[in-house]
mmCIF file of C-alpha atoms in Angstrom:
data_model
loop_
_atom_site.group_PDB
_atom_site.id
_atom_site.type_symbol
_atom_site.label_atom_id
_atom_site.label_comp_id
_atom_site.label_asym_id
_atom_site.label_seq_id
_atom_site.Cartn_x
_atom_site.Cartn_y
_atom_site.Cartn_z
ATOM 1 C CA MET A 25 34.994 54.027 50.055
ATOM 2 C CA SER A 26 36.903 51.058 51.532
ATOM 3 C CA ASP A 27 35.217 48.293 53.521
ATOM 4 C CA TYR A 28 36.853 49.625 56.689
ATOM 5 C CA SER A 29 35.549 53.133 55.997
ATOM 6 C CA LYS A 30 32.054 51.802 55.413
ATOM 7 C CA GLU A 31 32.137 49.831 58.672
ATOM 8 C CA PHE A 32 33.454 52.881 60.507
ATOM 9 C CA ALA A 33 30.541 54.961 59.189
ATOM 10 C CA LEU A 34 27.958 52.312 60.116
ATOM 11 C CA LEU A 35 29.462 51.830 63.573
ATOM 12 C CA ALA A 36 29.596 55.596 64.155
ATOM 13 C CA GLU A 37 25.914 55.810 63.214
ATOM 14 C CA ALA A 38 25.043 53.025 65.668
ATOM 15 C CA TYR A 39 27.259 54.712 68.262
ATOM 16 C CA ALA A 40 25.188 57.908 68.003
ATOM 17 C CA LYS A 41 21.897 56.002 68.196
ATOM 18 C CA GLY A 42 23.174 54.195 71.289
ATOM 19 C CA GLY A 43 23.815 57.500 73.043
ATOM 20 C CA GLY A 44 27.469 57.960 72.131
ATOM 21 C CA GLU A 45 29.158 61.158 70.990
ATOM 22 C CA ALA A 46 29.905 60.299 67.352
ATOM 23 C CA ALA A 47 31.919 63.473 66.782
ATOM 24 C CA ALA A 48 34.459 62.242 69.332
ATOM 25 C CA LEU A 49 35.279 59.318 67.048
ATOM 26 C CA ARG A 50 36.587 61.746 64.419
ATOM 27 C CA ASP A 51 38.339 64.185 66.766
ATOM 28 C CA SER A 52 42.124 63.863 66.489
ATOM 29 C CA GLY A 53 42.499 65.199 70.014
ATOM 30 C CA ILE A 54 40.510 62.355 71.568
ATOM 31 C CA GLY A 55 41.830 58.827 71.982
ATOM 32 C CA ASN A 56 39.607 56.081 70.639
ATOM 33 C CA LEU A 57 39.359 52.486 69.477
ATOM 34 C CA LEU A 58 36.536 51.134 67.274
ATOM 35 C CA VAL A 59 36.002 47.441 66.684
ATOM 36 C CA SER A 60 33.382 46.074 64.305
ATOM 37 C CA HIS A 61 33.076 42.308 64.821
ATOM 38 C CA ASN A 62 36.738 41.259 64.332
ATOM 39 C CA ARG A 63 38.008 44.346 62.513
ATOM 40 C CA ILE A 64 39.698 47.412 63.962
ATOM 41 C CA VAL A 65 37.984 50.116 61.891
ATOM 42 C CA GLY A 66 39.283 53.094 63.859
ATOM 43 C CA LYS A 67 42.082 53.918 66.286
ATOM 44 C CA ASN A 68 43.496 57.201 67.531
ATOM 45 C CA GLU A 69 46.379 57.571 69.970
ATOM 46 C CA ILE A 70 47.221 60.799 71.757
ATOM 47 C CA PRO A 71 50.293 61.740 73.823
ATOM 48 C CA GLY A 72 50.574 59.437 76.825
ATOM 49 C CA LEU A 73 48.037 56.942 75.450
ATOM 50 C CA LEU A 74 49.203 53.804 73.632
ATOM 51 C CA ILE A 75 46.666 51.519 71.933
ATOM 52 C CA GLU A 76 47.902 48.220 70.523
ATOM 53 C CA GLY A 77 45.389 46.081 68.672
ATOM 54 C CA GLU A 78 45.469 42.777 66.814
ATOM 55 C CA GLU A 79 42.636 41.304 64.790
ATOM 56 C CA THR A 80 41.773 37.638 65.388
ATOM 57 C CA PRO A 81 39.379 35.287 63.548
ATOM 58 C CA SER A 82 36.631 35.904 66.105
ATOM 59 C CA GLY A 83 37.462 39.316 67.554
ATOM 60 C CA VAL A 84 40.310 41.524 68.683
ATOM 61 C CA ARG A 85 43.154 41.543 71.197
ATOM 62 C CA ALA A 86 43.938 44.993 72.566
ATOM 63 C CA THR A 87 46.363 46.468 75.076
ATOM 64 C CA ILE A 88 45.751 50.035 76.219
ATOM 65 C CA THR A 89 48.417 51.823 78.254
ATOM 66 C CA VAL A 90 48.417 55.229 79.920
ATOM 67 C CA ALA A 91 51.976 56.330 80.667
ATOM 68 C CA ARG A 92 53.256 57.114 84.141
ATOM 69 C CA GLY A 93 52.112 60.485 85.471
ATOM 70 C CA VAL A 94 49.996 61.328 82.416
ATOM 71 C CA VAL A 95 46.576 62.895 82.938
ATOM 72 C CA ILE A 96 44.276 62.303 79.955
ATOM 73 C CA GLU A 97 42.014 65.344 80.092
ATOM 74 C CA ARG A 98 39.261 64.163 77.732
ATOM 75 C CA PRO A 99 37.556 60.752 77.916
ATOM 76 C CA VAL A 100 38.931 57.991 75.711
ATOM 77 C CA HIS A 101 36.123 56.523 73.587
ATOM 78 C CA LEU A 102 35.844 52.783 72.966
ATOM 79 C CA CYS A 103 33.289 51.122 70.722
ATOM 80 C CA PHE A 104 32.724 47.385 70.262
ATOM 81 C CA GLY A 105 29.956 46.294 67.943
ATOM 82 C CA VAL A 106 28.451 43.552 65.817
ATOM 83 C CA LEU A 107 26.157 45.040 63.202
ATOM 84 C CA PRO A 108 24.865 41.890 61.385
ATOM 85 C CA LYS A 109 22.068 39.765 62.867
ATOM 86 C CA GLU A 110 24.451 36.940 63.777
ATOM 87 C CA GLY A 111 28.046 36.668 64.905
ATOM 88 C CA LEU A 112 30.589 35.887 67.601
ATOM 89 C CA GLN A 113 32.798 38.641 68.987
ATOM 90 C CA GLU A 114 35.578 37.770 71.420
ATOM 91 C CA ILE A 115 37.453 40.724 72.907
ATOM 92 C CA VAL A 116 40.617 40.187 74.938
ATOM 93 C CA ALA A 117 41.599 43.515 76.464
ATOM 94 C CA GLU A 118 44.272 44.639 78.900
ATOM 95 C CA PHE A 119 44.445 48.064 80.510
ATOM 96 C CA HIS A 120 47.666 49.289 82.098
ATOM 97 C CA ILE A 121 47.278 52.575 83.969
ATOM 98 C CA GLU A 122 50.767 53.370 85.181
ATOM 99 C CA ASP A 123 51.657 55.080 88.473
ATOM 100 C CA GLN A 124 50.090 58.531 89.066
ATOM 101 C CA ALA A 125 48.218 58.458 85.728
ATOM 102 C CA THR A 126 44.560 59.451 85.345
ATOM 103 C CA VAL A 127 42.104 58.436 82.616
ATOM 104 C CA THR A 128 38.388 58.053 81.920
ATOM 105 C CA PHE A 129 37.056 55.606 79.344
ATOM 106 C CA VAL A 130 33.617 55.880 77.760
ATOM 107 C CA ALA A 131 32.718 52.552 76.160
ATOM 108 C CA HIS A 132 29.723 51.567 74.039
ATOM 109 C CA CYS A 133 28.882 47.989 73.056
ATOM 110 C CA LEU A 134 26.403 47.912 70.206
ATOM 111 C CA PHE A 135 24.408 45.022 68.734
ATOM 112 C CA PRO A 136 21.451 46.879 67.197
ATOM 113 C CA ASN A 137 20.242 44.150 64.794
ATOM 114 C CA ALA A 138 21.057 41.100 66.894
ATOM 115 C CA GLU A 139 19.116 37.886 66.561
ATOM 116 C CA ASN A 140 21.927 35.482 67.400
ATOM 117 C CA VAL A 141 24.996 37.390 68.600
ATOM 118 C CA LYS A 142 27.477 36.344 71.277
ATOM 119 C CA HIS A 143 29.862 38.892 72.790
ATOM 120 C CA VAL A 144 32.617 37.590 75.071
ATOM 121 C CA MET A 145 34.935 39.955 76.947
ATOM 122 C CA ASP A 146 38.058 38.853 78.795
ATOM 123 C CA GLY A 147 39.356 41.986 80.492
ATOM 124 C CA LYS A 148 42.349 42.564 82.739
ATOM 125 C CA VAL A 149 42.951 45.915 84.419
ATOM 126 C CA TYR A 150 45.993 47.130 86.319
ATOM 127 C CA VAL A 151 45.825 50.497 88.088
ATOM 128 C CA GLY A 152 49.203 51.647 89.374
ATOM 129 C CA LYS A 153 50.200 53.461 92.551
ATOM 130 C CA GLY A 154 48.258 56.675 93.005
ATOM 131 C CA ALA A 155 46.641 56.216 89.582
ATOM 132 C CA SER A 156 42.949 56.610 88.725
ATOM 133 C CA MET A 157 40.775 54.889 86.110
ATOM 134 C CA THR A 158 37.071 55.380 85.416
ATOM 135 C CA TYR A 159 35.276 53.077 82.976
ATOM 136 C CA THR A 160 31.690 53.789 81.933
ATOM 137 C CA GLU A 161 30.141 51.143 79.697
ATOM 138 C CA THR A 162 26.789 51.493 77.942
ATOM 139 C CA HIS A 163 25.159 48.643 76.018
ATOM 140 C CA TYR A 164 22.475 48.579 73.341
ATOM 141 C CA HIS A 165 21.279 45.142 72.221
ATOM 142 C CA GLY A 166 18.429 46.002 69.878
ATOM 143 C CA GLU A 167 14.813 45.022 70.484
ATOM 144 C CA LYS A 168 14.794 41.253 69.834
ATOM 145 C CA GLY A 169 16.887 40.019 72.751
ATOM 146 C CA GLY A 170 19.061 37.813 70.565
ATOM 147 C CA VAL A 171 22.307 38.589 72.405
ATOM 148 C CA GLN A 172 24.546 36.754 74.854
ATOM 149 C CA VAL A 173 26.941 39.106 76.659
ATOM 150 C CA LEU A 174 29.532 37.387 78.827
ATOM 151 C CA PRO A 175 32.141 39.783 80.259
ATOM 152 C CA VAL A 176 34.765 38.619 82.743
ATOM 153 C CA VAL A 177 36.918 41.400 84.188
ATOM 154 C CA ARG A 178 39.756 41.086 86.691
ATOM 155 C CA VAL A 179 41.124 44.247 88.304
ATOM 156 C CA GLN A 180 44.256 44.906 90.377
ATOM 157 C CA VAL A 181 44.526 48.295 92.083
ATOM 158 C CA ASP A 182 47.904 49.174 93.565
ATOM 159 C CA GLU A 183 48.634 51.334 96.608
ATOM 160 C CA GLY A 184 46.525 54.484 96.706
ATOM 161 C CA GLY A 185 44.990 53.789 93.298
ATOM 162 C CA LYS A 186 41.345 54.331 92.358
ATOM 163 C CA TYR A 187 39.112 52.323 90.034
ATOM 164 C CA ARG A 188 35.491 53.065 89.215
ATOM 165 C CA SER A 189 33.290 51.252 86.704
ATOM 166 C CA GLU A 190 29.678 51.624 85.695
ATOM 167 C CA PHE A 191 27.719 49.214 83.482
ATOM 168 C CA LYS A 192 24.458 50.511 81.984
ATOM 169 C CA LEU A 193 21.839 48.758 79.879
ATOM 170 C CA SER A 194 18.462 50.474 79.955
ATOM 171 C CA GLN A 195 17.352 50.714 76.309
ATOM 172 C CA GLY A 196 16.160 47.807 74.186
ATOM 173 C CA ALA A 197 16.196 44.157 75.185
ATOM 174 C CA VAL A 198 18.928 42.554 77.294
ATOM 175 C CA GLY A 199 18.861 38.950 76.091
ATOM 176 C CA GLN A 200 21.313 37.042 78.266
ATOM 177 C CA LEU A 201 23.743 39.027 80.404
ATOM 178 C CA ASP A 202 26.300 37.450 82.724
ATOM 179 C CA LEU A 203 28.650 39.942 84.385
ATOM 180 C CA ASP A 204 31.608 38.655 86.405
ATOM 181 C CA TYR A 205 33.791 41.389 87.926
ATOM 182 C CA GLU A 206 36.505 40.848 90.521
ATOM 183 C CA ALA A 207 38.865 43.447 92.019
ATOM 184 C CA HIS A 208 41.832 43.143 94.391
ATOM 185 C CA LEU A 209 42.906 46.265 96.283
ATOM 186 C CA ALA A 210 46.246 47.110 97.843
ATOM 187 C CA GLU A 211 46.844 49.531 100.730
ATOM 188 C CA LYS A 212 44.657 52.680 100.665
ATOM 189 C CA ALA A 213 43.250 51.715 97.256
ATOM 190 C CA SER A 214 39.571 52.141 96.420
ATOM 191 C CA CYS A 215 37.125 50.503 94.013
ATOM 192 C CA GLU A 216 33.525 51.289 93.080
ATOM 193 C CA LEU A 217 31.458 48.939 90.902
ATOM 194 C CA TYR A 218 28.025 49.986 89.656
ATOM 195 C CA ALA A 219 25.550 48.100 87.469
ATOM 196 C CA LYS A 220 22.228 49.428 86.158
ATOM 197 C CA VAL A 221 20.155 47.052 84.027
ATOM 198 C CA TYR A 222 16.490 47.021 82.965
ATOM 199 C CA GLY A 223 15.215 43.620 81.903
ATOM 200 C CA LYS A 224 11.909 42.681 80.331
ATOM 201 C CA GLN A 225 10.195 39.934 78.341
ATOM 202 C CA THR A 226 12.404 36.825 78.752
ATOM 203 C CA ASP A 227 15.691 38.555 79.560
ATOM 204 C CA HIS A 228 18.068 36.708 81.876
ATOM 205 C CA ILE A 229 20.466 38.792 83.991
ATOM 206 C CA VAL A 230 23.258 37.642 86.295
ATOM 207 C CA VAL A 231 25.561 40.121 88.027
ATOM 208 C CA LYS A 232 28.483 38.999 90.189
ATOM 209 C CA GLU A 233 30.737 41.659 91.698
ATOM 210 C CA SER A 234 33.512 40.833 94.144
ATOM 211 C CA ILE A 235 35.943 43.238 95.813
ATOM 212 C CA TYR A 236 38.852 42.020 97.942
ATOM 213 C CA LEU A 237 40.344 44.534 100.380
ATOM 214 C CA ASP A 238 43.792 42.996 100.609
ATOM 215 C CA GLY A 239 45.672 46.061 101.876
ATOM 216 C CA ALA A 240 45.280 48.249 104.937
ATOM 217 C CA HIS A 241 42.681 51.041 104.689
ATOM 218 C CA ALA A 242 41.391 49.777 101.321
ATOM 219 C CA ARG A 243 37.776 50.714 100.492
ATOM 220 C CA GLY A 244 35.193 49.161 98.189
ATOM 221 C CA LEU A 245 31.599 49.632 97.053
ATOM 222 C CA ALA A 246 29.543 47.255 94.871
ATOM 223 C CA LYS A 247 26.098 48.565 93.963
ATOM 224 C CA SER A 248 23.655 46.995 91.511
ATOM 225 C CA ARG A 249 20.284 48.361 90.486
ATOM 226 C CA ILE A 250 18.389 45.731 88.492
ATOM 227 C CA VAL A 251 14.757 46.096 87.413
ATOM 228 C CA VAL A 252 12.879 43.213 85.792
ATOM 229 C CA THR A 253 9.359 42.988 84.381
ATOM 230 C CA ASP A 254 7.324 40.419 82.431
ATOM 231 C CA GLN A 255 9.052 37.016 82.582
ATOM 232 C CA ALA A 256 12.569 38.405 83.000
ATOM 233 C CA GLU A 257 14.842 36.915 85.660
ATOM 234 C CA SER A 258 17.774 38.338 87.569
ATOM 235 C CA GLU A 259 20.370 37.153 90.059
ATOM 236 C CA VAL A 260 22.758 39.485 91.862
ATOM 237 C CA VAL A 261 25.736 38.486 93.998
ATOM 238 C CA GLY A 262 27.820 41.258 95.517
ATOM 239 C CA GLU A 263 30.588 40.703 98.007
ATOM 240 C CA ILE A 264 33.346 42.670 99.697
ATOM 241 C CA VAL A 265 35.952 40.670 101.569
ATOM 242 C CA GLY A 266 38.206 42.547 103.979
ATOM 243 C CA SER A 267 41.414 40.676 104.736
ATOM 244 C CA GLY A 268 43.596 43.756 105.295
ATOM 245 C CA PRO A 269 43.493 45.805 108.541
ATOM 246 C CA PHE A 270 41.145 48.759 108.958
#
């Protein structure tokens, strides 16, 4: 078995433990991308879905495109993980959902053995006219809290487009989490941002969600549900700025 095959198997096992549907990672009819540290250990494209990936010394660059007018019936599965106790993972990802396309992504970020792991995400999302994208992201950081997760996501939703994201971290320790999401909406576009995080012990949680209603009749919702116990701390900043009419 090659090193890539071994990492795929280990990541798939962690994916299942983290609540993911491991069988979907081996289904040729389902689009997916699996990244273990800085290695692309699995990738499956389906008609209308293009996944371009490049390995870097500290992570991966990826561009995911859904072609104009294509409706992806089954969720596309994404998995980003660091399985050793220590490591840096930097993910630079772009999503291009072309006009009138529809897609749902189910993402899992897994750091089950982390003692000193840093995960950095630089994400850019473009949702075209009349297009729709849903992104559900579930994290599992192990029990020791040795993780820094620093995602920055910038979203542009064109006329009549829809974007919905949900971030969930309810099992295991959080460590340090700093979410920074920002979305700009054109005319009649909509955006929903949800975050659900349970912190305990000495976890530190910061959530910043900003939605800018730039076009007429644009709509936005930013909703965070954060629970902290023990000595955990949290800070939540949510804002919706309406500069367009109605």
